[in-house]
CSV table of C-alpha atoms in Angstrom, one decimal:
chain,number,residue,atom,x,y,z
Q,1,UNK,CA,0.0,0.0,0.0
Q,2,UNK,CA,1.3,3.6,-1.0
Q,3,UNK,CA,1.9,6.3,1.6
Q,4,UNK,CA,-0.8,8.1,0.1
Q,5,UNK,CA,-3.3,5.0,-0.3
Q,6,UNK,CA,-2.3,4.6,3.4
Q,7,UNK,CA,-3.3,8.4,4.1
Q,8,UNK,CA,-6.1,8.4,2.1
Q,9,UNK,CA,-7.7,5.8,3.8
Q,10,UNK,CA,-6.6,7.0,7.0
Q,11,UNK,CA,-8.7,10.3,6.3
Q,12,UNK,CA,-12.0,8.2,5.9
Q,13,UNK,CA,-11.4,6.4,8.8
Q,14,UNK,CA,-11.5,9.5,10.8
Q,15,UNK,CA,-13.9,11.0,9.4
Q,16,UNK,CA,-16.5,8.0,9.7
Q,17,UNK,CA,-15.1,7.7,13.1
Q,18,UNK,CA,-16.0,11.5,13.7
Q,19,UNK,CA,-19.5,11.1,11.7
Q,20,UNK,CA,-20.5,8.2,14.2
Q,21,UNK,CA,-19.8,10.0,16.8
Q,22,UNK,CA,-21.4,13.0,16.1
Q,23,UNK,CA,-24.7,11.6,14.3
Q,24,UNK,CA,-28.4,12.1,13.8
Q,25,UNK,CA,-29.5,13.6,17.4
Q,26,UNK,CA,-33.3,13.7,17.9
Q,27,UNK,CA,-33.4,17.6,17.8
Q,28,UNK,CA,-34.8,19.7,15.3
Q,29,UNK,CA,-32.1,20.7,13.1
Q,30,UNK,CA,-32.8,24.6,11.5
Q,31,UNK,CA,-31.1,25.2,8.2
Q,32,UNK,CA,-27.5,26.0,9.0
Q,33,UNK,CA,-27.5,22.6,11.5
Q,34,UNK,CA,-29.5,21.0,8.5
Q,35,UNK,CA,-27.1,21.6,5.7
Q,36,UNK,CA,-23.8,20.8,8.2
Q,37,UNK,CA,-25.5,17.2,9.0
Q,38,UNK,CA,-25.8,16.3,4.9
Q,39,UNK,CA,-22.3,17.6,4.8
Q,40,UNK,CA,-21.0,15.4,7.7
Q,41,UNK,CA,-22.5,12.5,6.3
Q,42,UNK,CA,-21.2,13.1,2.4
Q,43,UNK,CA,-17.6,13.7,3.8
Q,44,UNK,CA,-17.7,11.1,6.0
Q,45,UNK,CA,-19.3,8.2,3.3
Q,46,UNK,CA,-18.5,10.1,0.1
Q,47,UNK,CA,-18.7,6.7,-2.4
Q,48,UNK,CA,-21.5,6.1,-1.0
Q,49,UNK,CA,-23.4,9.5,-0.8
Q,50,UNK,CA,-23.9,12.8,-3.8
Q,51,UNK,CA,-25.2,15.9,-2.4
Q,52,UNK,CA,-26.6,19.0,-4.5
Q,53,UNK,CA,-28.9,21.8,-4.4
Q,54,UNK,CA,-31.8,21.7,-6.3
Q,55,UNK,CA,-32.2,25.1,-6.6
Q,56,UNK,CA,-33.0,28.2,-3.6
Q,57,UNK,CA,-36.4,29.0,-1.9
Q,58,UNK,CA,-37.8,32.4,-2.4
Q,59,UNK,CA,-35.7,33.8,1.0
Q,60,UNK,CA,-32.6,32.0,-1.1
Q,61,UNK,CA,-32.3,29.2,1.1
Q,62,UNK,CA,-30.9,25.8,-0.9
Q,63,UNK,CA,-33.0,23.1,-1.3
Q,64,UNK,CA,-30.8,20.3,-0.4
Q,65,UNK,CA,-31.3,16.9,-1.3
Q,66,UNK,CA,-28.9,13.4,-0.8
Q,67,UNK,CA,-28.4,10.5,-3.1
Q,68,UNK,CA,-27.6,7.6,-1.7
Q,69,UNK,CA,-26.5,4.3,-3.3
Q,70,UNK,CA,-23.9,2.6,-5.1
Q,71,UNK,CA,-23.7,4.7,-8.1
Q,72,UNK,CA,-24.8,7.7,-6.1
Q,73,UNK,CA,-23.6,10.6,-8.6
Q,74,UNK,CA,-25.3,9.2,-11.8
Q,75,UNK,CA,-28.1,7.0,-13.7
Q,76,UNK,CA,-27.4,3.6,-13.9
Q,77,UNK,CA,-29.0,1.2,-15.9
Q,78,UNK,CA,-31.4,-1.3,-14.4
Q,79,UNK,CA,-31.3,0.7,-11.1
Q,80,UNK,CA,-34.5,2.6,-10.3
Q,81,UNK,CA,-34.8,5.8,-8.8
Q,82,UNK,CA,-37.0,6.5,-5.4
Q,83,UNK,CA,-37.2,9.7,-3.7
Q,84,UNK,CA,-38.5,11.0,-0.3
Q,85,UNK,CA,-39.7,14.7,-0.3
Q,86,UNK,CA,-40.6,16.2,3.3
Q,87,UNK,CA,-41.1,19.5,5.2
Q,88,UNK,CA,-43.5,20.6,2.1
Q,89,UNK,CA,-45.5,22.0,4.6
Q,90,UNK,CA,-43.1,24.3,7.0
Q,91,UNK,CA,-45.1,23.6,10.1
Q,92,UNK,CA,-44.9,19.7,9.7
Q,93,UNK,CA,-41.6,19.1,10.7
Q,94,UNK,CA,-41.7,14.8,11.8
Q,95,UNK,CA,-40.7,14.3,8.1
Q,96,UNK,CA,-38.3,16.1,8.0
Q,97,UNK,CA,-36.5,14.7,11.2
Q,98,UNK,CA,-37.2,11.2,10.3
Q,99,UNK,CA,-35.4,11.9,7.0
Q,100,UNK,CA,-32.2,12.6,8.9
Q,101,UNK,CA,-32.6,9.1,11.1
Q,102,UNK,CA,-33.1,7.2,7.6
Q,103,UNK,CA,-30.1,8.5,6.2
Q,104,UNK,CA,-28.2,7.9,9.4
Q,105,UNK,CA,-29.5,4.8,9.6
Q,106,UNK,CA,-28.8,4.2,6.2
Q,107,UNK,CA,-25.0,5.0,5.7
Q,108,UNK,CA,-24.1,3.3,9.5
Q,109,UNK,CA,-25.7,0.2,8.3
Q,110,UNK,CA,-24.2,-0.5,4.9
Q,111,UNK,CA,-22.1,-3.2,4.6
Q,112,UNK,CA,-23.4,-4.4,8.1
Q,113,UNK,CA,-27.1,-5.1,7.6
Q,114,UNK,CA,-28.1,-7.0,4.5
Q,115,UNK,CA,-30.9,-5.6,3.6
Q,116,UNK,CA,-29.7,-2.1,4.0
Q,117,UNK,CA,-26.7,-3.2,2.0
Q,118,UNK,CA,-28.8,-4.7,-0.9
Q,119,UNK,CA,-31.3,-1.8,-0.9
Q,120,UNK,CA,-28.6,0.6,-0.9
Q,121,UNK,CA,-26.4,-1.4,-3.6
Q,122,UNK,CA,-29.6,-2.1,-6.1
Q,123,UNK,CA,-31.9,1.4,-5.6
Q,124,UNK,CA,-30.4,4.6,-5.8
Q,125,UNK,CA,-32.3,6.9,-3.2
Q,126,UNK,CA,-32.6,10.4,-3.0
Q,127,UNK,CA,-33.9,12.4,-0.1
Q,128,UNK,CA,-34.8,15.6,0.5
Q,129,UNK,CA,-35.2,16.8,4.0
Q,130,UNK,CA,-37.5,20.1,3.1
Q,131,UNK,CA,-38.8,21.3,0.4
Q,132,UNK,CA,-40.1,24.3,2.2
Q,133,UNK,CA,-37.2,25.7,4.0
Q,134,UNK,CA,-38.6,29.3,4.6
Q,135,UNK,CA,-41.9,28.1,6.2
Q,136,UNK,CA,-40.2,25.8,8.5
Q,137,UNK,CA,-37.9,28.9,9.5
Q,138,UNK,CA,-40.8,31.2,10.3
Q,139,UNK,CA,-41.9,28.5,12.7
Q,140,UNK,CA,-40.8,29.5,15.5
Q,141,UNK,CA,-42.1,27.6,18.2
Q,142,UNK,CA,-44.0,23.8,18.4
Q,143,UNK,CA,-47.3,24.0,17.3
Q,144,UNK,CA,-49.8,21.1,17.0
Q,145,UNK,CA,-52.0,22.9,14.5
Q,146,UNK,CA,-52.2,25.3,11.9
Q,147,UNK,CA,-49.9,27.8,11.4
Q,148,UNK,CA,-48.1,30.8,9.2
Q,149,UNK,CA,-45.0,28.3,8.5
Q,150,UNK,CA,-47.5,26.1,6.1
Q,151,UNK,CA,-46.5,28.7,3.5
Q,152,UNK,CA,-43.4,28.8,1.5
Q,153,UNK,CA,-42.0,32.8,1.5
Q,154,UNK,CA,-44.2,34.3,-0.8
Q,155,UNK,CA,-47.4,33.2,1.5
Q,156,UNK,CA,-48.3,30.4,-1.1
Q,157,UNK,CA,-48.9,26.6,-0.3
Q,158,UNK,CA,-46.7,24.5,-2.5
Q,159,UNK,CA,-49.0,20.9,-2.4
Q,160,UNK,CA,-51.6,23.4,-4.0
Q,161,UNK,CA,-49.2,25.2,-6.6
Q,162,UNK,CA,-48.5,22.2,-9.0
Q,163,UNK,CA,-50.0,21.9,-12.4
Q,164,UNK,CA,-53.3,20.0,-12.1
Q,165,UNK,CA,-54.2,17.0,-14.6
Q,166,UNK,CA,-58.3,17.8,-13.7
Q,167,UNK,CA,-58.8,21.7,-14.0
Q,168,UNK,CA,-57.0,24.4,-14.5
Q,169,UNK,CA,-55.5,25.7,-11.3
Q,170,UNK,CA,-53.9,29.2,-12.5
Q,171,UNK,CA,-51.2,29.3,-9.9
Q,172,UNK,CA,-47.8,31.3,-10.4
Q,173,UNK,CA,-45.5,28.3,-9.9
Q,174,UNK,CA,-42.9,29.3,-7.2
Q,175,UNK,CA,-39.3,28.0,-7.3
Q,176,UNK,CA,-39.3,25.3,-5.1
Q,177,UNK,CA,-42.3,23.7,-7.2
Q,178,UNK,CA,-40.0,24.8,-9.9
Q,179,UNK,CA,-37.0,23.1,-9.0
Q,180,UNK,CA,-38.8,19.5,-8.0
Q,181,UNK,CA,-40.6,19.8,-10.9
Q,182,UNK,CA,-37.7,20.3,-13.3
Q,183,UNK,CA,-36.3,17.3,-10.7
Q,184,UNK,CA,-38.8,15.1,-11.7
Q,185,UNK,CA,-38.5,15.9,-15.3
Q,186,UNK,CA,-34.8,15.0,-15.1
Q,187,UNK,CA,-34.7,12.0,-13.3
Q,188,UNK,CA,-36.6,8.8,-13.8
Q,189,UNK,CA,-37.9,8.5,-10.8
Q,190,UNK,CA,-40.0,5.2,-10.1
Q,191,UNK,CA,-41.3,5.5,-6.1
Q,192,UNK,CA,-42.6,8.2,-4.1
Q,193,UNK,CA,-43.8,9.6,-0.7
Q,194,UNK,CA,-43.8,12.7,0.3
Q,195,UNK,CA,-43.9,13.1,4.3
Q,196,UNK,CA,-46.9,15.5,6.0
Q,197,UNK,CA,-48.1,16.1,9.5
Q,198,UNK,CA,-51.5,16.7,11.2
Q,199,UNK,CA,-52.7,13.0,10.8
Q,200,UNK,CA,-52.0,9.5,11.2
Q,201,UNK,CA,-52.7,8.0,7.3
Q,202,UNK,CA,-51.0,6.9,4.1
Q,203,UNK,CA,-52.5,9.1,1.2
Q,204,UNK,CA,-52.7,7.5,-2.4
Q,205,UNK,CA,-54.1,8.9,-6.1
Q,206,UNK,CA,-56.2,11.0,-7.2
Q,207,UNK,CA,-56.6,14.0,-4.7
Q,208,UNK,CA,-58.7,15.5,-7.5
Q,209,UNK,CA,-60.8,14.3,-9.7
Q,210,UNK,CA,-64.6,13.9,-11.8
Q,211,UNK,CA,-66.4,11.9,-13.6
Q,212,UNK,CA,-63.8,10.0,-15.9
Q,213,UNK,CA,-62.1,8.8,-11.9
Q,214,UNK,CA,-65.6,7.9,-10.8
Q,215,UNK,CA,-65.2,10.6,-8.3
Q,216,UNK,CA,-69.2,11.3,-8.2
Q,217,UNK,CA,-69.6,7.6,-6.5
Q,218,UNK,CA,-66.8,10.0,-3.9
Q,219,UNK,CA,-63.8,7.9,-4.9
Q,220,UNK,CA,-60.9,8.9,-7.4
Q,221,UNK,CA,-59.8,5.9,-8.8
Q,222,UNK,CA,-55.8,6.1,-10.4
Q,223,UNK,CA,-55.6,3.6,-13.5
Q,224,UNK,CA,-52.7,1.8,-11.0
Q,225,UNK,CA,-55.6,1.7,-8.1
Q,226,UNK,CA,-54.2,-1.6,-7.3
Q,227,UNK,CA,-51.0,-1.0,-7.0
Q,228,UNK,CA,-51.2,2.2,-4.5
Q,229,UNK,CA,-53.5,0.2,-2.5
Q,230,UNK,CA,-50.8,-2.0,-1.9
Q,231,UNK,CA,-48.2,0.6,-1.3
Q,232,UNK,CA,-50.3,2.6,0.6
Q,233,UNK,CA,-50.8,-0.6,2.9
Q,234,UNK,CA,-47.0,-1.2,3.0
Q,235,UNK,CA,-46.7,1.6,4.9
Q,236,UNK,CA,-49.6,1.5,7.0
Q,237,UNK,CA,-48.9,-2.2,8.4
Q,238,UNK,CA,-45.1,-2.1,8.9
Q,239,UNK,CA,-45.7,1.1,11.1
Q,240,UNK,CA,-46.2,0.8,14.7
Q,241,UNK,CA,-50.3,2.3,14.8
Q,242,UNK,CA,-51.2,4.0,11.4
Q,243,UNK,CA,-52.6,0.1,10.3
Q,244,UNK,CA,-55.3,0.9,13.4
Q,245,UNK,CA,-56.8,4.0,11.3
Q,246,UNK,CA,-57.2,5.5,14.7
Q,247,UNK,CA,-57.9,9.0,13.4
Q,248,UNK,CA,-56.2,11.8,15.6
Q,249,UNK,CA,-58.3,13.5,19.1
Q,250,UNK,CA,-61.4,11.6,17.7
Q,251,UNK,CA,-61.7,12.8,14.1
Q,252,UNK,CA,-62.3,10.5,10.9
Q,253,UNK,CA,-60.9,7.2,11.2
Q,254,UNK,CA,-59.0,5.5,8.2
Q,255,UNK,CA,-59.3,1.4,8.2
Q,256,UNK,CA,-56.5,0.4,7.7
Q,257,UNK,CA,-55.0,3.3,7.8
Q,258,UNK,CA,-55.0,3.9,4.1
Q,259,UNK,CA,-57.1,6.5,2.6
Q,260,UNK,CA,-57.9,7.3,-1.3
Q,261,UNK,CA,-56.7,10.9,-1.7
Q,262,UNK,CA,-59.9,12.4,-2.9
Q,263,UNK,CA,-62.0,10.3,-0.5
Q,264,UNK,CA,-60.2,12.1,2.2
Q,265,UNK,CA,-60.6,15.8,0.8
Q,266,UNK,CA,-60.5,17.2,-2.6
Q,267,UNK,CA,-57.6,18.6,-4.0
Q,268,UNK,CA,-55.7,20.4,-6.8
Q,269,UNK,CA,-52.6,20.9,-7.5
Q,270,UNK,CA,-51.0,18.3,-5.3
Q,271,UNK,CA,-47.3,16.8,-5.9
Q,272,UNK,CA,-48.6,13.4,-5.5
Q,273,UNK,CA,-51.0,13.3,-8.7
Q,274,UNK,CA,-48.2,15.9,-10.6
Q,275,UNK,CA,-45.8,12.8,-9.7
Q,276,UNK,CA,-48.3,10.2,-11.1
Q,277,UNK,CA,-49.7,11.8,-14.4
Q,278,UNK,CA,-46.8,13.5,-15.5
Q,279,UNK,CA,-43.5,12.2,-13.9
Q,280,UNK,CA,-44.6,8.3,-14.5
Q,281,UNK,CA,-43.7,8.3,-10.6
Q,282,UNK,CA,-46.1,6.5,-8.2
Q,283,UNK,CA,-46.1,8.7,-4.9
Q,284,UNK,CA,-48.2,8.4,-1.8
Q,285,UNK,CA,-48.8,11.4,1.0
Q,286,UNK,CA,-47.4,9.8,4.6
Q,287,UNK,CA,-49.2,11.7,7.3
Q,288,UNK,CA,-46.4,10.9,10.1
Q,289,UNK,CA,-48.1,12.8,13.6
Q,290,UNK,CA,-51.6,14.2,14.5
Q,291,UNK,CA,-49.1,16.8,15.8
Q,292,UNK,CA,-47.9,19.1,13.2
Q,293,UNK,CA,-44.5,20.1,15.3
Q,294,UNK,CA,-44.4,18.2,18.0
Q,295,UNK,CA,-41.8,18.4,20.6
Q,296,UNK,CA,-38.5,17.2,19.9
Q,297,UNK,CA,-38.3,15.1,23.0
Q,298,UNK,CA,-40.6,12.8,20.9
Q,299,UNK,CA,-39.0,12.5,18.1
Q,300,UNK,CA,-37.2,8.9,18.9
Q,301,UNK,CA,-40.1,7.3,19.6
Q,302,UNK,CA,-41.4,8.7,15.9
Q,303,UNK,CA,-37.9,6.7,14.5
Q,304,UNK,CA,-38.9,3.5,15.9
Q,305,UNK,CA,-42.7,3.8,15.0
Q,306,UNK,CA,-41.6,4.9,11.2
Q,307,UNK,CA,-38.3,3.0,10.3
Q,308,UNK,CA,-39.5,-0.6,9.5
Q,309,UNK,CA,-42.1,1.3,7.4
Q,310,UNK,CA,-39.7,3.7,5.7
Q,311,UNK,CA,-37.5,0.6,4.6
Q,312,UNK,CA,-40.0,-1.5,3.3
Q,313,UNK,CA,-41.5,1.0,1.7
Q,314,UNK,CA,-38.1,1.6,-0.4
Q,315,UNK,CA,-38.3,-2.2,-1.2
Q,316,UNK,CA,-41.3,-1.6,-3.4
Q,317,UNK,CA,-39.8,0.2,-6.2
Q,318,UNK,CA,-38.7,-3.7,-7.4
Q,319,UNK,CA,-42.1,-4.5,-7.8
Q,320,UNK,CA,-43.1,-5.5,-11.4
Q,321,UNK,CA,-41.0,-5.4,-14.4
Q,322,UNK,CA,-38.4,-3.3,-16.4
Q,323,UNK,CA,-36.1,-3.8,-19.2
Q,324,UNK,CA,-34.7,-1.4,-22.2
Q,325,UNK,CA,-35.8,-1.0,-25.8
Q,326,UNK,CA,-33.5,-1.0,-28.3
Q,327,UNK,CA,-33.2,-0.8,-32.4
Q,328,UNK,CA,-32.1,-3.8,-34.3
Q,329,UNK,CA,-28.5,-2.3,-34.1
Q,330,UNK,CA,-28.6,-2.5,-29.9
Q,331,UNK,CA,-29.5,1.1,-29.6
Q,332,UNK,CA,-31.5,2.5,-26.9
Q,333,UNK,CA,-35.2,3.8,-28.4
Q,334,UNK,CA,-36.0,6.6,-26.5
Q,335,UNK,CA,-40.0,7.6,-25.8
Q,336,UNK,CA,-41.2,4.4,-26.9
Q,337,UNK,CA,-44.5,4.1,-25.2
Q,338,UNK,CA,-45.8,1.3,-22.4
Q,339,UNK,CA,-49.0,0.9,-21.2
Q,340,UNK,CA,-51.6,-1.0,-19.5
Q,341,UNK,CA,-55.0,-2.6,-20.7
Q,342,UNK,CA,-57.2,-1.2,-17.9
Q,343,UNK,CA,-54.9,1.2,-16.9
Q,344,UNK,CA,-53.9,3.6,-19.8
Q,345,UNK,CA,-52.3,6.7,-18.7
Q,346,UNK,CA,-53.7,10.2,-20.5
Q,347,UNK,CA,-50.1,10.5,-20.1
Q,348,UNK,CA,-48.8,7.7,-21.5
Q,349,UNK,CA,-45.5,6.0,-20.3
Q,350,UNK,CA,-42.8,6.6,-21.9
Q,351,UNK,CA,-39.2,5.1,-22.1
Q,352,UNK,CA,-36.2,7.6,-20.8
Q,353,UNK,CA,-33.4,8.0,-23.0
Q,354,UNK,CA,-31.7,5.0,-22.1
Q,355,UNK,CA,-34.7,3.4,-23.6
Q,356,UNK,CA,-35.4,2.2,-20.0
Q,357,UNK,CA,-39.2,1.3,-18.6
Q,358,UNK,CA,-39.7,0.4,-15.3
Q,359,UNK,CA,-43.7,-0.5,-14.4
Q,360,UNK,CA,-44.7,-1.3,-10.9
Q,361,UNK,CA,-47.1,-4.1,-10.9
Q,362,UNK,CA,-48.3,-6.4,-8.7
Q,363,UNK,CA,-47.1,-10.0,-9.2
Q,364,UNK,CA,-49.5,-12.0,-12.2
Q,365,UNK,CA,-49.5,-12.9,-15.6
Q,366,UNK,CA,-49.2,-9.9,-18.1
Q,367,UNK,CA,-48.9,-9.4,-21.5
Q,368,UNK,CA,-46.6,-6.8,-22.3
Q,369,UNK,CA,-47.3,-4.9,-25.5
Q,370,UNK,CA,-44.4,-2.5,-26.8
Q,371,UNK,CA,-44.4,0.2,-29.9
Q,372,UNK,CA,-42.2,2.6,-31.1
Q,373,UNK,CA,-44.6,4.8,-31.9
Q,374,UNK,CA,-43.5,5.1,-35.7
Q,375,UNK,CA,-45.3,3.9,-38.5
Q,376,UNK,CA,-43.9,1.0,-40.1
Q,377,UNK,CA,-43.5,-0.9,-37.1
Q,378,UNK,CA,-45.0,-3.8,-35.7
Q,379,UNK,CA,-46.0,-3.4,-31.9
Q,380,UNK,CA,-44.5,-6.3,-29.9
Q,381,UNK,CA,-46.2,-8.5,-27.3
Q,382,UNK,CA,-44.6,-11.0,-24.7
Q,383,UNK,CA,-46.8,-12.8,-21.8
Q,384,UNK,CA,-45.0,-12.6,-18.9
Q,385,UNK,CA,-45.3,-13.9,-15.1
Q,386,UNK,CA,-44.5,-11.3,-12.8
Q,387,UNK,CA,-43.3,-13.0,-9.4
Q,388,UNK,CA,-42.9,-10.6,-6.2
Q,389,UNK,CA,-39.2,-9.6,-6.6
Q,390,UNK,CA,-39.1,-7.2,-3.7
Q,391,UNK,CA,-36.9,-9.0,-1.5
Q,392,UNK,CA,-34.3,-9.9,-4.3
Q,393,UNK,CA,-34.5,-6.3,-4.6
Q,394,UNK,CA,-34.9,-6.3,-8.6
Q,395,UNK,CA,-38.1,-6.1,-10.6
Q,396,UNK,CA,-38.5,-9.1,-13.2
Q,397,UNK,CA,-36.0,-7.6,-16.3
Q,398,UNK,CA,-37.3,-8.0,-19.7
Q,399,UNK,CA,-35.6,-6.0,-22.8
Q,400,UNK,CA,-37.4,-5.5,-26.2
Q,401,UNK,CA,-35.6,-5.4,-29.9
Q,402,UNK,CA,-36.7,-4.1,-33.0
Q,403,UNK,CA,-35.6,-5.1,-36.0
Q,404,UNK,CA,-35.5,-2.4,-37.8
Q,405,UNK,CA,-31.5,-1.2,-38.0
Q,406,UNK,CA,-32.7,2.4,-36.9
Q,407,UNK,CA,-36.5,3.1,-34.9
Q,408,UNK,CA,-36.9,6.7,-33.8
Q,409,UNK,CA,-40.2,8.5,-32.7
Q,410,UNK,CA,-41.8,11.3,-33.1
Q,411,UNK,CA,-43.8,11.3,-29.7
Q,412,UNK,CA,-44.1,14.7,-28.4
Q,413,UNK,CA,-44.0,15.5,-25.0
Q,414,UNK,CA,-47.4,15.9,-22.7
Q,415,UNK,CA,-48.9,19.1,-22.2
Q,416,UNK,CA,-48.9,20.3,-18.7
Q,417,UNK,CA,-52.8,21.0,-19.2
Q,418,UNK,CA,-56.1,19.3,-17.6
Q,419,UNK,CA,-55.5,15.9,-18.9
Q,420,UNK,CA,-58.4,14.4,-17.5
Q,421,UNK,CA,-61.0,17.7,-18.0
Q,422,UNK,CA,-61.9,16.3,-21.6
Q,423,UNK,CA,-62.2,12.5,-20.3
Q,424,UNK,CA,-64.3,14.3,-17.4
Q,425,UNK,CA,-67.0,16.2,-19.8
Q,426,UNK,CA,-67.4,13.2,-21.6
Q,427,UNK,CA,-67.7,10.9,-19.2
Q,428,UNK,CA,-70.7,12.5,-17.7
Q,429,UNK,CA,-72.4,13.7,-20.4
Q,430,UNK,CA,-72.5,9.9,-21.4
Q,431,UNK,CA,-70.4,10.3,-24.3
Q,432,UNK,CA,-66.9,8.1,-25.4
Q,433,UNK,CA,-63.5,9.8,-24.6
Q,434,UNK,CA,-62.3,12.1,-27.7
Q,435,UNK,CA,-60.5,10.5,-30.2
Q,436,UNK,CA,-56.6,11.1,-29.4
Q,437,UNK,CA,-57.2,11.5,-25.7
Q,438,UNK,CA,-56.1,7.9,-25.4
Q,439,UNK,CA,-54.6,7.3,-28.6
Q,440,UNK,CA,-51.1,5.8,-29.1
Q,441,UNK,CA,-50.9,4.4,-26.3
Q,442,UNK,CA,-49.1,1.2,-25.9
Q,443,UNK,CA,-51.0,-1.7,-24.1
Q,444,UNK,CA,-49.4,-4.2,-21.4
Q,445,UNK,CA,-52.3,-6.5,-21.2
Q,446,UNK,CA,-53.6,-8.0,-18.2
Q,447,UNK,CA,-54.6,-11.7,-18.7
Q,448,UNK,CA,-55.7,-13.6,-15.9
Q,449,UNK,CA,-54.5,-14.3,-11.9
């Protein structure tokens, strides 16, 4: 070993040493504590960790967010991407601390725990603490219930100021809806939750809705229903009480403790259904404490009551299937469509430019239809059996060829308009969706089982 091999590993040594020793404390941590945690832990595990700013907040604060995973700086193939977002409302602040345990938890444990070890090496994770710096700032004091820092800086409420896929919302998009939204667009993000206060409940799709989402019979049914069922349920049940549906101080109770968004209370403009329609991400809303800001002397017991859930929860974006398609010379065909009989998207799925799909499903037997999206060529179908893949931590692979030499497509991006407002009219005037609402869609079929 050279002297400065020897050195080198010296210096992470020490600073591991010096990470473990000062690590996640259950305190609040304010911004400048915030930012000098993330740091600690990148300079202590820095092949193991990428931290960046997505952007600042309207008082200029950053909005930080961690990678973590074996390939934590980039893409890599076969490797889906999952993301926790808390703090979106200031004054709901659990999130945000359990955020720091997780990663905590995460870096001491790799290499140690298997399943940390295989999540970590199989799933790259990103994190972000708070997306609403400012509010949680102008929080001065814990509060149980409603207060000023719910608002980012300018006074507006960001799970209200995303671009809805039911009505048109006419909200000036502020820049930390920007910056996760321009997050989302980069990054091919598979698995979701974004971390609230003020109730004890796991949140799925739609929050909005009408009559095309059978939301007049007071349920807003995703084309995935299914599937956020069960993730919403994964959650619930590997948490300590939320699987009770308890309610909080005597108000609606949630069996299970699952809820359909829209069931709940309407919505529009909500990250979770901006995630769903037009980043091809399934997210759930985790409401963590009937206590918006709770005091800190709390928080540990909110680790242990959230951690098994916050794991498993992670393990779900190896549901289903995934694979690449490529042209007939190996290439990778980029917005190639893929769909679901039963559950087309009015934003249909499309492949990133690595030609990469990843579709969460629950295990059964599917048949998985394929187009490029170009005329000239053949769509392609394959029945497949899905098995639950979840603990081998990789969703059933399955790659597609063309044989054409060359496929390209045309397929335009979607619209960030009212998707569902023309499916909506229609539907309850009686009438058959529009023609081209649905069209081009490519179908992966379910069979039977």
């Amino acid at each position: 070993m050279t002297k400065c091999c020897r050195f080198s590993c010296l210096q992470g040594w020490i600073s591991k040493r010096f990470y473990q020793a000062a690590s996640c404390s259950s305190r609040y941590h304010h911004g400048a504590e915030l930012e000098a945690f993330l740091r600690r832990v990148h300079g202590a595990y820095p092949a193991l960790t990428h931290l960046h700013s997505l952007g600042r907040s309207v008082q200029g604060r950053d909005l930080w967010v961690l990678v973590l995973g074996k390939y934590p700086t980039h893409h890599k193939i076969g490797i889906p991407e999952f993301k926790y977002v808390a703090n979106m409302h200031g004054d709901e602040t659990v999130g945000r601390e359990m955020l720091l345990h997780l990663i905590d938890f995460l870096v001491t444990n790799y290499g140690s725990d298997p399943v940390v070890t295989r999540l970590l090496n199989n799933t790259r994770i990103h994190i972000m603490p708070s997306m609403n710096p400012d509010g949680f700032e102008a929080t001065k004091v814990p509060d149980c219930y409603y207060s000023l820092g719910r608002y980012n800086g300018n006074g507006e409420d960001l799970n209200r100021n995303f671009p809805d896929a039911f009505e048109l919302n006419n909200v000036t998009v502020q820049p930390e809806t920007r910056a996760v939204m321009e997050w989302i667009r980069r990054e091919t993000f598979v698995l979701s939750a974004n971390l609230h206060g003020g109730a004890l409940v796991a949140s799925y799709a739609f929050d909005n809705g009408n009559a095309a989402t059978g939301s007049s019979q007071g349920y807003s049914r995703a084309p995935d229903d299914d599937v956020f069922v069960h993730l919403a349920k994964t959650y619930s049940y590997n948490h300590a009480s939320m699987y009770k549906g308890a309610g909080c101080d005597n108000r609606q109770t949630f069996p299970g403790g699952i809820t359909n968004g829209f069931s709940w209370y309407q919505l529009e403009g909500g990250m979770q259904d901006y995630n769903y329609v037009w980043g091809q991400c399934l997210e759930i809303t985790l409401e963590l404490s009937c206590c918006k800001y709770p005091p800190e002397d709390q928080l540990e017991k909110f680790w242990r009551d959230n951690r098994a859930a916050l794991l498993e929860y992670m393990k779900q974006v190896h549901l289903g299937v995934k694979g690449q398609v490529l042209d007939g010379s190996g290439r990778p065909v980029a917005q190639a469509i893929v769909e679901a009989v039963g559950r087309s998207h009015v934003c249909p799925y499309r492949t990133n430019e690595h030609g990469e799909y990843f579709l969460l499903l629950l295990p059964g037997t599917y048949v998985i239809n394929v187009s490029a999206t170009v005329p000239g060529f053949q769509s392609q179908l394959k029945t497949v059996e899905i098995p639950d893949n979840t603990a081998n931590f990789s969703a059933l692979r399955y790659d597609f060829t063309f044989p054409a030499v060359s496929v390209r497509t045309g397929a335009a991006p979607c619209p960030t308009s009212p998707l569902y407002g023309e499916l909506g009219r229609s539907a309850a005037a009686g009438r058959a969706a529009p023609r081209g609402v649905l069209a081009a869609t490519v179908l992966l079929a379910l069979t039977v089982t």
